[in-house]
XYZ file of C-alpha atoms in Angstrom:
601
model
C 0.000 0.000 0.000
C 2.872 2.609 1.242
C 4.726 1.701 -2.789
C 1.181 1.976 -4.568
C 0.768 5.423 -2.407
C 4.683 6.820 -3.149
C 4.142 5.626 -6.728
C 0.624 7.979 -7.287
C 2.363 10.887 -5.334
C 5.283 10.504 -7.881
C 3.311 10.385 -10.796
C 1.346 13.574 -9.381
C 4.659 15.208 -8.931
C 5.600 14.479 -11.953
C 2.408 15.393 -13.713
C 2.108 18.673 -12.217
C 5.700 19.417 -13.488
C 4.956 18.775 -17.253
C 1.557 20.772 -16.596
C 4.088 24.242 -15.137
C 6.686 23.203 -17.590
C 4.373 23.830 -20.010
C 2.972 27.681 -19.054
C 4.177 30.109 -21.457
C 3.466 33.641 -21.488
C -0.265 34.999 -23.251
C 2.464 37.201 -25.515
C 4.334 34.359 -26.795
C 1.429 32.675 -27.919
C 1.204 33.990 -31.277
C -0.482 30.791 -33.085
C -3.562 29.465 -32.634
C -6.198 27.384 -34.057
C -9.998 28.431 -34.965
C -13.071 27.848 -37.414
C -11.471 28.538 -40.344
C -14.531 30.281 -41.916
C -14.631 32.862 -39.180
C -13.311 36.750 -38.510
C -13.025 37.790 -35.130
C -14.102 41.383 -35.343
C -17.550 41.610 -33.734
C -17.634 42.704 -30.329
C -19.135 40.162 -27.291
C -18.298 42.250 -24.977
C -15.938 44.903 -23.224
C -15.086 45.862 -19.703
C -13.770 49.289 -18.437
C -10.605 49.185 -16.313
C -10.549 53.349 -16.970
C -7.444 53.467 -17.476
C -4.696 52.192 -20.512
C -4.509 48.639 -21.035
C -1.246 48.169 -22.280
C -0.398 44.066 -21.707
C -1.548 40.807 -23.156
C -4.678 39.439 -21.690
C -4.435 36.028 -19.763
C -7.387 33.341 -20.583
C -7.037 30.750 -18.602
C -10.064 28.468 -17.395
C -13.048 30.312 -16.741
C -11.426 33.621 -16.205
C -9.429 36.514 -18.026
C -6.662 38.168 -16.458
C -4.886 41.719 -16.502
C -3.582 44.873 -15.804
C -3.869 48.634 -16.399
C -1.427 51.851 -16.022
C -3.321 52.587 -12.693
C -2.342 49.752 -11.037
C -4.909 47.813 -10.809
C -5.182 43.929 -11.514
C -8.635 42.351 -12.805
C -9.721 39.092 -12.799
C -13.211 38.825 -15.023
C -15.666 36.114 -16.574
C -14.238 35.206 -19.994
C -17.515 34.983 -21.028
C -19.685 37.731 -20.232
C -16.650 39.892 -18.893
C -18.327 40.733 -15.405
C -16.404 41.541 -12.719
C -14.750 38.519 -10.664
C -11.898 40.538 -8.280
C -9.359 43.049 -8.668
C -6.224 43.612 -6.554
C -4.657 47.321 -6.596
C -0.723 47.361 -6.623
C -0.757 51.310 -6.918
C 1.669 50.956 -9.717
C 0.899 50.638 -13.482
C 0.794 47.185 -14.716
C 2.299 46.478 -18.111
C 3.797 42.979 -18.086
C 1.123 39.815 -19.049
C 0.285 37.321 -16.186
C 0.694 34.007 -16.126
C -1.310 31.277 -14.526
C 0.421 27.906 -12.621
C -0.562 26.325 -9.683
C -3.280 28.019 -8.656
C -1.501 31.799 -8.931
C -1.669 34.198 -11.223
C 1.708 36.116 -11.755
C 3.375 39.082 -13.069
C 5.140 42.547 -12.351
C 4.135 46.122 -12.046
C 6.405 49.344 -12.422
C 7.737 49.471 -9.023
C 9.505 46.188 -9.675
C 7.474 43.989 -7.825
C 6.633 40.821 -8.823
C 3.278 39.596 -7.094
C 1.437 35.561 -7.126
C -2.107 36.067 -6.010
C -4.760 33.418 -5.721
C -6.314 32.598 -8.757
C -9.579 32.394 -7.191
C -10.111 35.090 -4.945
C -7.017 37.674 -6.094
C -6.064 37.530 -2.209
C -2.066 37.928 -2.203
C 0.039 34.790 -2.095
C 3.414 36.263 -1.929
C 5.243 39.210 -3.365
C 9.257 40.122 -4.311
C 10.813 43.298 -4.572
C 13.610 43.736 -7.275
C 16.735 46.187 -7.391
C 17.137 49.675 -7.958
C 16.233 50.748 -11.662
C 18.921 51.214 -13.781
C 19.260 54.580 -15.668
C 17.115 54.361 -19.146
C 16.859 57.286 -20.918
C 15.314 56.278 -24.315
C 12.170 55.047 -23.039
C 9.417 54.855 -25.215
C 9.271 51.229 -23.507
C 5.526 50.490 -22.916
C 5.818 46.658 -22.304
C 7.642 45.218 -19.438
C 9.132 41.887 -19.175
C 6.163 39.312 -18.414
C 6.995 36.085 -16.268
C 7.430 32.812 -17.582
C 7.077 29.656 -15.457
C 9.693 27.203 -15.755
C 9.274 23.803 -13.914
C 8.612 25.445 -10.378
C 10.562 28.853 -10.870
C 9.605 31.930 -12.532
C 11.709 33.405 -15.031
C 10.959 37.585 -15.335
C 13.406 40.788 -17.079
C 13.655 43.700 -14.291
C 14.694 47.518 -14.501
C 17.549 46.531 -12.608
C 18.944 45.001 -15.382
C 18.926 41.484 -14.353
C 17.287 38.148 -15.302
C 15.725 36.854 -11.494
C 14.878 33.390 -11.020
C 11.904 33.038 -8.375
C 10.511 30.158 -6.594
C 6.941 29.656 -7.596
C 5.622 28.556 -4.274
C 7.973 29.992 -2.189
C 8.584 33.658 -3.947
C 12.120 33.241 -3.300
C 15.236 34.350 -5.534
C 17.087 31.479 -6.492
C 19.557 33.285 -8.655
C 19.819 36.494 -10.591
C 21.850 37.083 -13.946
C 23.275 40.589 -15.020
C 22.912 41.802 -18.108
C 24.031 45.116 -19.562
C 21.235 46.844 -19.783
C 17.217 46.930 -18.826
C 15.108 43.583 -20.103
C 12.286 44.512 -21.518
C 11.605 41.452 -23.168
C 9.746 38.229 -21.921
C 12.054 34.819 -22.204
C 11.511 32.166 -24.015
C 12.764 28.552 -22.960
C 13.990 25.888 -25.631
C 15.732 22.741 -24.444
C 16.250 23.870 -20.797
C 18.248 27.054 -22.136
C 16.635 30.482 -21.876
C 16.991 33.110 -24.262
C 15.967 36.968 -23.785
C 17.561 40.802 -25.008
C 18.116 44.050 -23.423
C 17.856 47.574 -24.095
C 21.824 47.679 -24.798
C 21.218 45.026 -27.888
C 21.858 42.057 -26.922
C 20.852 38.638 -27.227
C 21.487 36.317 -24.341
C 22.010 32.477 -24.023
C 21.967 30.868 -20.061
C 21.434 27.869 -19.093
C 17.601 28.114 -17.621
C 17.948 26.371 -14.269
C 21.512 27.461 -13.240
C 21.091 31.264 -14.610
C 24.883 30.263 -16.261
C 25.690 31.944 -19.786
C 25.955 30.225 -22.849
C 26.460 32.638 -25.308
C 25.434 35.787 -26.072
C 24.316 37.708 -29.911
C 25.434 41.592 -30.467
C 22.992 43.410 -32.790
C 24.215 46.162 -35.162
C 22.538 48.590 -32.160
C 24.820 47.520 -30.084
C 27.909 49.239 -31.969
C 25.304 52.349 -32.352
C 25.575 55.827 -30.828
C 21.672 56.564 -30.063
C 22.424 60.642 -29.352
C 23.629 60.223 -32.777
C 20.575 59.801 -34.174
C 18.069 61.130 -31.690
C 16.362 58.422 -30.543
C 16.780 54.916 -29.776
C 19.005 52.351 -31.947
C 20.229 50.117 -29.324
C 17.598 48.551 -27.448
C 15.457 44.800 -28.152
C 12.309 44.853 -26.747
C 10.974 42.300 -29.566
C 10.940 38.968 -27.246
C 12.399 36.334 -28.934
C 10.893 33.811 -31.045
C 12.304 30.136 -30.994
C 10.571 28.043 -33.821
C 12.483 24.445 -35.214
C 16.420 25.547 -35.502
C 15.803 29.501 -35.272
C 15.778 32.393 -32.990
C 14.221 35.534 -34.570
C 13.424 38.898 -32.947
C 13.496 42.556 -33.796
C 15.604 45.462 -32.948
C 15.629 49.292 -32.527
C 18.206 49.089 -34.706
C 15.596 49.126 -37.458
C 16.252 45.229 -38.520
C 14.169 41.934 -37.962
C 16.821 39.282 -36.850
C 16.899 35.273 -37.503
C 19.912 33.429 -35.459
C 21.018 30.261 -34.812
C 20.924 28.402 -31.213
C 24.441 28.935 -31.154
C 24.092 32.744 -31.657
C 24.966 32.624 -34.956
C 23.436 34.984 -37.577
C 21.600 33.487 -40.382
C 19.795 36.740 -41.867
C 18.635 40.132 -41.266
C 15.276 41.743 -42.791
C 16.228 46.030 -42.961
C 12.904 47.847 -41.852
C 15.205 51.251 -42.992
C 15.375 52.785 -39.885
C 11.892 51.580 -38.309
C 11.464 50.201 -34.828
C 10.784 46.326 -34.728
C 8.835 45.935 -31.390
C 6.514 42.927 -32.106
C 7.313 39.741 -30.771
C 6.816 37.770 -34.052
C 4.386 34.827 -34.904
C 5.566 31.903 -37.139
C 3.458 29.430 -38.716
C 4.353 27.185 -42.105
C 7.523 28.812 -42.454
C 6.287 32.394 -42.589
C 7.466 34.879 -40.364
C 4.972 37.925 -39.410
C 5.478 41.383 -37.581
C 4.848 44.680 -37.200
C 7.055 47.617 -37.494
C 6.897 51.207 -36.071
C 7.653 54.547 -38.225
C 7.661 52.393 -41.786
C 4.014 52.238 -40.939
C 3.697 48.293 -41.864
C 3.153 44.834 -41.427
C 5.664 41.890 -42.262
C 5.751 38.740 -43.712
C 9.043 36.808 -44.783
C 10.233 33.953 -45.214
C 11.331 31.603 -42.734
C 14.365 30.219 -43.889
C 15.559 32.769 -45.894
C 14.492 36.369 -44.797
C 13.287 37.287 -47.594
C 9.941 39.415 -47.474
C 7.081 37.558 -49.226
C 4.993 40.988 -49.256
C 3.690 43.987 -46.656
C 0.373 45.576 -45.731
C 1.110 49.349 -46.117
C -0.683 51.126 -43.329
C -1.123 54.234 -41.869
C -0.101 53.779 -38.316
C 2.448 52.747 -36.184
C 2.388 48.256 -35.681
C 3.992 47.418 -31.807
C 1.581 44.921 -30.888
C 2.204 41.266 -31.511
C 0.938 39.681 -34.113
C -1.737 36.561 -33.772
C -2.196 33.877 -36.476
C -4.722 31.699 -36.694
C -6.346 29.591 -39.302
C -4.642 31.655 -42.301
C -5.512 34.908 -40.738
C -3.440 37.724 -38.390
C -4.699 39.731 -36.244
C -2.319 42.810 -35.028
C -3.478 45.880 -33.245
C -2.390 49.182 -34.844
C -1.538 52.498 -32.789
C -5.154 54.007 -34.816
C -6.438 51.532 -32.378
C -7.738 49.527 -34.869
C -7.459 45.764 -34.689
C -6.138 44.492 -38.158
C -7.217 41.605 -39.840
C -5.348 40.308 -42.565
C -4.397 37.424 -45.026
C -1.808 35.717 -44.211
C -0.753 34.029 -47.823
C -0.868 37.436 -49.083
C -1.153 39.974 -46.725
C -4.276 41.952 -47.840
C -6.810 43.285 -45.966
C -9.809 41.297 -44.571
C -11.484 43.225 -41.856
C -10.670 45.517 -38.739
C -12.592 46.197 -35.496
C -12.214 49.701 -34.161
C -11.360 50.588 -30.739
C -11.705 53.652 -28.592
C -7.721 54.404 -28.633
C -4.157 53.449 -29.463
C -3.819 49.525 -29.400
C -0.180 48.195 -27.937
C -1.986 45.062 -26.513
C -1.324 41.957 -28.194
C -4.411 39.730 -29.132
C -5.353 36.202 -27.772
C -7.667 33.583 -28.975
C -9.202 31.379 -26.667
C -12.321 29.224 -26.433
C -13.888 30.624 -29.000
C -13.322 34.574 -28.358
C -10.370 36.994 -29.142
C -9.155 39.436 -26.010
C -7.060 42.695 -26.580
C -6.975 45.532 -24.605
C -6.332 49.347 -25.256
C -5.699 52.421 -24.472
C -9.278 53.782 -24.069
C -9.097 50.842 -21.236
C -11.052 48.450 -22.106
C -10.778 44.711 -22.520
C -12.520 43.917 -25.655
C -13.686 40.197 -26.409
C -14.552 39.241 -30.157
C -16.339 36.956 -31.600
C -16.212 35.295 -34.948
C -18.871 35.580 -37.796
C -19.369 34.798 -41.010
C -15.864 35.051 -43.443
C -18.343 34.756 -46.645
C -20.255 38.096 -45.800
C -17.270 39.830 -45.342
C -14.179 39.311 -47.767
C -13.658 42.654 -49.363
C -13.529 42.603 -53.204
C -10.146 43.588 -55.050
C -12.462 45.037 -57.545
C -14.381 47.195 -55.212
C -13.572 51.209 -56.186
C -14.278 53.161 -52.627
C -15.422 56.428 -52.613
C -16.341 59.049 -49.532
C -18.046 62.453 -50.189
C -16.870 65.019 -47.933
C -17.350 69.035 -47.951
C -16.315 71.312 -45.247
C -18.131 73.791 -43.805
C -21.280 71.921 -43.417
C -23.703 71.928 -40.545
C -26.183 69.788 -40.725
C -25.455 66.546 -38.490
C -21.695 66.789 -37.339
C -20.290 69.213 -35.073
C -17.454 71.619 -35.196
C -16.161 70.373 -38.347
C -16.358 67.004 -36.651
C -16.800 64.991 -40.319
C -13.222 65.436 -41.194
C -12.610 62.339 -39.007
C -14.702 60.565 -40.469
C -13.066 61.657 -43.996
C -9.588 61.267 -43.150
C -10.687 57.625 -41.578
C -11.957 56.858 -44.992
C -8.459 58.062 -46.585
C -6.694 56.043 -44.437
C -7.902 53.125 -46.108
C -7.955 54.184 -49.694
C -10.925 55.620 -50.147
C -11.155 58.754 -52.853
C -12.027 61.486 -51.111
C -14.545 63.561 -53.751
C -15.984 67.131 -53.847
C -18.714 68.330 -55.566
C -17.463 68.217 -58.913
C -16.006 64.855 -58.757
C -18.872 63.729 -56.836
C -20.951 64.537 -59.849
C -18.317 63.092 -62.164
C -18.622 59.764 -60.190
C -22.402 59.499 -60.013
C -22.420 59.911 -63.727
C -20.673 56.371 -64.505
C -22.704 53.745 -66.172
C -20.671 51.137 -64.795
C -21.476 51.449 -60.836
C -21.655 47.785 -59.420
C -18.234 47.876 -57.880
C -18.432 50.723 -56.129
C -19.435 52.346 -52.857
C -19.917 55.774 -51.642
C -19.736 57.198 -48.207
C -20.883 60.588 -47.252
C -18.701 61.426 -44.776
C -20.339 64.946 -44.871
C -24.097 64.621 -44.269
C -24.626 66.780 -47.224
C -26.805 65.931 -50.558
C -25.502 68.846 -53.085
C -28.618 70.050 -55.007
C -26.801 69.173 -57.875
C -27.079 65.278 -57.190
C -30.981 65.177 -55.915
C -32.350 67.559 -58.299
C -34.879 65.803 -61.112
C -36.422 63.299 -58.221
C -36.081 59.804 -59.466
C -34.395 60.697 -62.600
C -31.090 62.414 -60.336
C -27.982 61.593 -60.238
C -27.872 59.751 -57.090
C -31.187 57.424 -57.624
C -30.091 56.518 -61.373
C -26.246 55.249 -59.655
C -28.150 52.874 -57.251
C -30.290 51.890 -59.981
C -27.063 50.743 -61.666
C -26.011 48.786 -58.696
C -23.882 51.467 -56.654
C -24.148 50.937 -52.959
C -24.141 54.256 -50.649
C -23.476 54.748 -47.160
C -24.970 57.639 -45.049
C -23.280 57.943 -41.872
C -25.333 60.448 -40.557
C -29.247 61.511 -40.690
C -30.619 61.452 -44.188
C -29.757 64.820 -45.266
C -32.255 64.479 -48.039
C -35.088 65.592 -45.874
C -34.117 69.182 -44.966
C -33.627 71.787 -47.465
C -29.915 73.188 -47.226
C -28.642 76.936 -47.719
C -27.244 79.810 -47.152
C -23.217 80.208 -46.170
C -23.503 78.103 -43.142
C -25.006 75.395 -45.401
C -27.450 74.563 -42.661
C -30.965 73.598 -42.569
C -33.682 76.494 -43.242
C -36.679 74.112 -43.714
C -38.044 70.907 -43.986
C -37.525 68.668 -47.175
C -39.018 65.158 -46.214
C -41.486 64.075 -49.426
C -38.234 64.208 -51.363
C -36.548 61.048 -49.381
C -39.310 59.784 -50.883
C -39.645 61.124 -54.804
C -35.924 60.066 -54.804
C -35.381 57.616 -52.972
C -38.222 55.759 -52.510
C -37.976 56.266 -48.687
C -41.852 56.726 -46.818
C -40.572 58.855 -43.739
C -44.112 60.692 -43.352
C -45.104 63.951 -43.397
C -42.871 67.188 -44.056
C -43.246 68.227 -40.187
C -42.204 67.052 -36.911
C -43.942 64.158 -37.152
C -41.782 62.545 -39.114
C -39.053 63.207 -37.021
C -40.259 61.651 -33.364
C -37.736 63.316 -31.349
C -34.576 62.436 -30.164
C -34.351 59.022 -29.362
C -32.417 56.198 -27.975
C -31.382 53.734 -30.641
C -30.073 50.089 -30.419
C -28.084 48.129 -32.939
C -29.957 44.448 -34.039
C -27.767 41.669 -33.983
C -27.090 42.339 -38.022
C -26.042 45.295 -36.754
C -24.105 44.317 -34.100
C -22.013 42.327 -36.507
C -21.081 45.195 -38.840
C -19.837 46.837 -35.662
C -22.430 49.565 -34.737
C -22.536 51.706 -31.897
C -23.904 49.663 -28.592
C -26.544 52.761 -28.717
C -27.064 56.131 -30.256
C -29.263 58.830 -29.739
C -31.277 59.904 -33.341
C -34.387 61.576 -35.273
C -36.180 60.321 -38.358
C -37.408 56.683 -38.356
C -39.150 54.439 -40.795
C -41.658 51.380 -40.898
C -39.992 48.180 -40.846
C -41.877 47.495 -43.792
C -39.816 50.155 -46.185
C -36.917 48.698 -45.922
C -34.726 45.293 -46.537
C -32.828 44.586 -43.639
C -33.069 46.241 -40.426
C -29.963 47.240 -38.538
C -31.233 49.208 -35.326
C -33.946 49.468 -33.805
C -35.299 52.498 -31.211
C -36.529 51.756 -27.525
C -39.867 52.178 -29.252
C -39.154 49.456 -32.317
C -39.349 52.007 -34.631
C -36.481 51.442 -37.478
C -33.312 53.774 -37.384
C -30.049 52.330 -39.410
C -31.361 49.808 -42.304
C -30.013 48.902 -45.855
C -32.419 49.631 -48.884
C -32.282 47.342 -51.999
C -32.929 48.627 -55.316
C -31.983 47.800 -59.556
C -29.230 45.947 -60.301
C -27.992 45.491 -56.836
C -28.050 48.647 -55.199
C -28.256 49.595 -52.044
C -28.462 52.580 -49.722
C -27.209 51.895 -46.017
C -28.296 53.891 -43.582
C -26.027 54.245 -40.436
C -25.230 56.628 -37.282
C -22.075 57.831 -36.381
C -21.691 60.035 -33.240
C -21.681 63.577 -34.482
C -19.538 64.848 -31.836
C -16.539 62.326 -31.347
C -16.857 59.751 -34.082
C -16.009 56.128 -33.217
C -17.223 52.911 -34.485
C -15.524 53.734 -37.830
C -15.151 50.438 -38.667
C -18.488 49.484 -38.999
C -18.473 51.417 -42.469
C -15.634 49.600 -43.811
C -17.196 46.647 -42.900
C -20.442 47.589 -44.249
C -18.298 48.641 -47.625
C -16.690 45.183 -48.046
C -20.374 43.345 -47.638
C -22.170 45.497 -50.167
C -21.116 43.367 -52.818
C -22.670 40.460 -51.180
């Protein structure tokens, strides 16, 4: 009986070993498996830390973990994202927790490193660290995140060493010195752990005794930064080990593949440009993100050379997620890309409140990423066939300043420059008329980003300009209250009186009568769930609604069922999509490139 009982408690031993062995870091998990006929880019729910949410969420079990610049550490329901505990450190909280034995882990700015109960958040143990070193460069917004190894935790500290904790005890077993700060999280291979610092190099030690193997000088470390104004020196890219190859990326401006003897097998030049992201590699192809070249990465594996870019706008430091052919990288527009990964083109985006340096995880079903507005967002996946945008699709927004008749202060200029962002032809009047003129109109869309109908397009009722293109099969997009039912003058191009029988001479829109009535007051408005997948507002507040029966597909609804955003079919294919976009601050941007890319369908 005592050998059968020493035999289970050694198998349990040994079981629970493999199971820590195994935790890894939410930042280095880059891959992941999914429906393949799903996006993630429609919103299940978000939580409000108020304040920046810079890490990489932690799902593990029922539960998702993290931190936010205040300080304070949430636990929450993966599913519904209530409110489960939070602890308060009092310093801001940019490293990504990790989950083993029943604690969650990680570090906040005071160099602390904290295990709480996974359960409750009730504190376990914590571990002061050393005196910060000196780091003038900064522009560091991620901070080493622990990595459980067997029973010790592995963590990067401002001190400039590499500490190895006890995971039940919270005791330093040994520390190793580097040159500089470690920014980046380590990643284990063979018992040997490999991680950079802010001086440029790549370290080699030996994971359990903290002894160096080897370490890998970048081309930053031979740099002068004051030479150039800003940082050339420092890795905060944590490093990547996939079959025979280490690859990270550099302020030095390049993307780095070694060996696992620390021997260089290629470089990618980003020309200058920050590499940040912690890259993802799946058949072969390497993907990240890079900072001031404003793109997004894809080489190959063995090689280094680049098998194409997506061209952006914005800066790229989050990580990179693949998953069933698709990545999913958060942009500094706070936008949450979504893009092809055989050839890196554009599939869809979901828009958040702020700048996006979280890194996105998939789990059970959902993607979490956090941002800077701070929230936690959770995304869920719909449809790939209603979305794929069509190479063939010509995108078009209307936009004239100087117009009051639904944004404020001038507010529609976001909404324009938005639009140009993501190659859209911005038109005036002129080419607007130009462009309604076309014969040829099925493969295109048009956006008013000002809520302005010149009289030039309207005029001649169902003969104008703007009926006869979605007669031939254009689609348009009104982000704002159909301007169609005021009349518009005067140098402040603002409404003098009402217009309504014209929505429908021209459009074939039954609003009512040309008073009030038609207008029921401002009202509360909800999306449907078709609407909730293109990525409309959770509410908005509007006039003017219409009988469900006038339209083809309802998209919001107001408290009193009456119909508020809806898409109109007409010849050939064409629709009109009505939509609401906050007037004063406008967000939920996305939802018109979305509703863009399914107008074909």
């Amino acid at each position: 009986m005592k050998n059968l009982t020493r035999t289970l408690l050694t198998s349990l031993i040994l079981i629970t070993e493999l199971l820590v062995h195994a935790q890894q870091s939410p930042l280095m998990q880059r891959t992941a498996s999914a429906a393949a006929d799903k996006i993630y880019d429609t919103k299940q729910w978000s939580f409000d830390s108020y304040a920046p949410i810079r890490a990489t969420p932690l799902a593990s079990g029922n539960s998702v973990y993290f931190g936010n610049a205040r300080g304070i550490f949430f636990a929450l329901d993966k599913k519904t994202g209530s409110l489960k505990w939070k602890y308060e450190t009092g310093h801001a909280i940019h490293s990504s927790a990790i989950e083993a034995n029943g604690k969650i882990i990680f570090t906040d700015n005071a160099q602390t490193l904290y295990a709480l109960n996974a359960s409750d958040g009730k504190l376990i143990w914590k571990l002061s660290f050393g005196k910060k070193l000196t780091y003038l460069w900064r522009f560091d917004y991620y901070y080493s995140s622990p990595i459980v190894y067997e029973d010790r935790i592995l963590v990067g500290g401002d001190d400039g060493f590499l500490h190895c904790v006890g995971l039940n005890s919270g005791k330093e077993i040994w520390k190793f010195a580097a040159g500089g700060v470690i920014r980046t999280t380590v990643s284990i291979d063979n018992g040997i752990a490999y991680f950079g610092d802010t001086n440029g190099k790549l370290y080699s030690i030996d994971a359990k005794s903290g002894t160096k193997k080897w370490s890998f000088s970048t081309m930053g470390d031979t740099l002068k930064s004051s030479d150039y104004g800003f940082d050339r020196n420092a890795i905060l890219s944590s490093p990547v080990v996939y079959q025979s190859f280490i690859i990270f990326g550099s302020r030095d401006g390049y993307l780095y593949c070694i060996d696992k003897e620390g021997k260089l097998k290629w470089t990618s030049n980003h020309n200058f440009s920050w590499v940040i992201s912690t890259v993802a590699v799946v058949d072969n192809i390497v993907v990240t993100g890079t900072s001031d070249g404003h793109f997004v990465q894809a080489v190959d594996l063995t090689s280094g050379k680049e098998l194409w870019r997506y061209k952006g706008s914005t800066l790229f430091w989050s990580s990179p997620l693949v998953m069933n052919g698709k990545i999913y990288i958060g942009g500094y527009d706070g936008q949450l890309y979504c893009l092809d990964l055989k050839s890196g083109k554009r599939i869809s985006q979901f828009e958040s409140g702020a700048t996006m340096l979280s890194s996105p995880v998939f789990n059970d079903g959902l993607v979490y990423v956090g941002s800077d507005d701070g929230k936690v967002y959770a995304l869920k996946g719909r449809d790939e066939k209603e979305i794929t945008p069509s190479e063939n699709l010509q995108k078009f927004a209307f936009y004239e300043p100087g117009v009051n008749v639904y944004y404020k202060n001038g507010s529609d200029v976001m909404v324009k420059s938005y639009l140009a962002n993501f190659n859209y032809k911005i038109l005036g009047e002129d080419s607007l008329n130009a462009m309604l003129n076309r014969s040829e109109a099925k493969n295109s869309v048009l956006v008013f980003a000002t809520d302005y109908f010149p009289n030039s397009i309207i005029s001649d009722r169902e003969n104008s300009l703007l009926r006869k293109y979605l007669d031939n099969g254009g689609k348009v997009i009104l982000t704002g209250m159909n301007p169609i039912v005021y009349k518009i003058g005067g140098e402040a191009k603002s409404p003098y009186a009402f217009n309504v029988p014209a929505a429908d001479t021209v459009l074939g829109l039954k609003y009512g009568e040309n008073d009030t009535r038609s207008f029921g007051g401002i009202i509360p408005s909800f999306p449907t769930e078709s609407g909730k997948e293109f990525g409309l507002a959770d509410y908005w507040v509007s006039m003017l609604f219409i009988a469900q029966d006038k339209v083809d597909k309802v998209l919001g609804k107001s408290e009193n069922g009456e119909v508020s955003a809806f898409i109109k079919n007409y010849k050939n294919g064409g629709r009109l999509i009505q939509i609401f976009i906050d007037p004063d601050k406008p967000s939920n941007l996305d939802s018109i490139l979305k509703l863009s890319d399914a107008a074909l369908n």
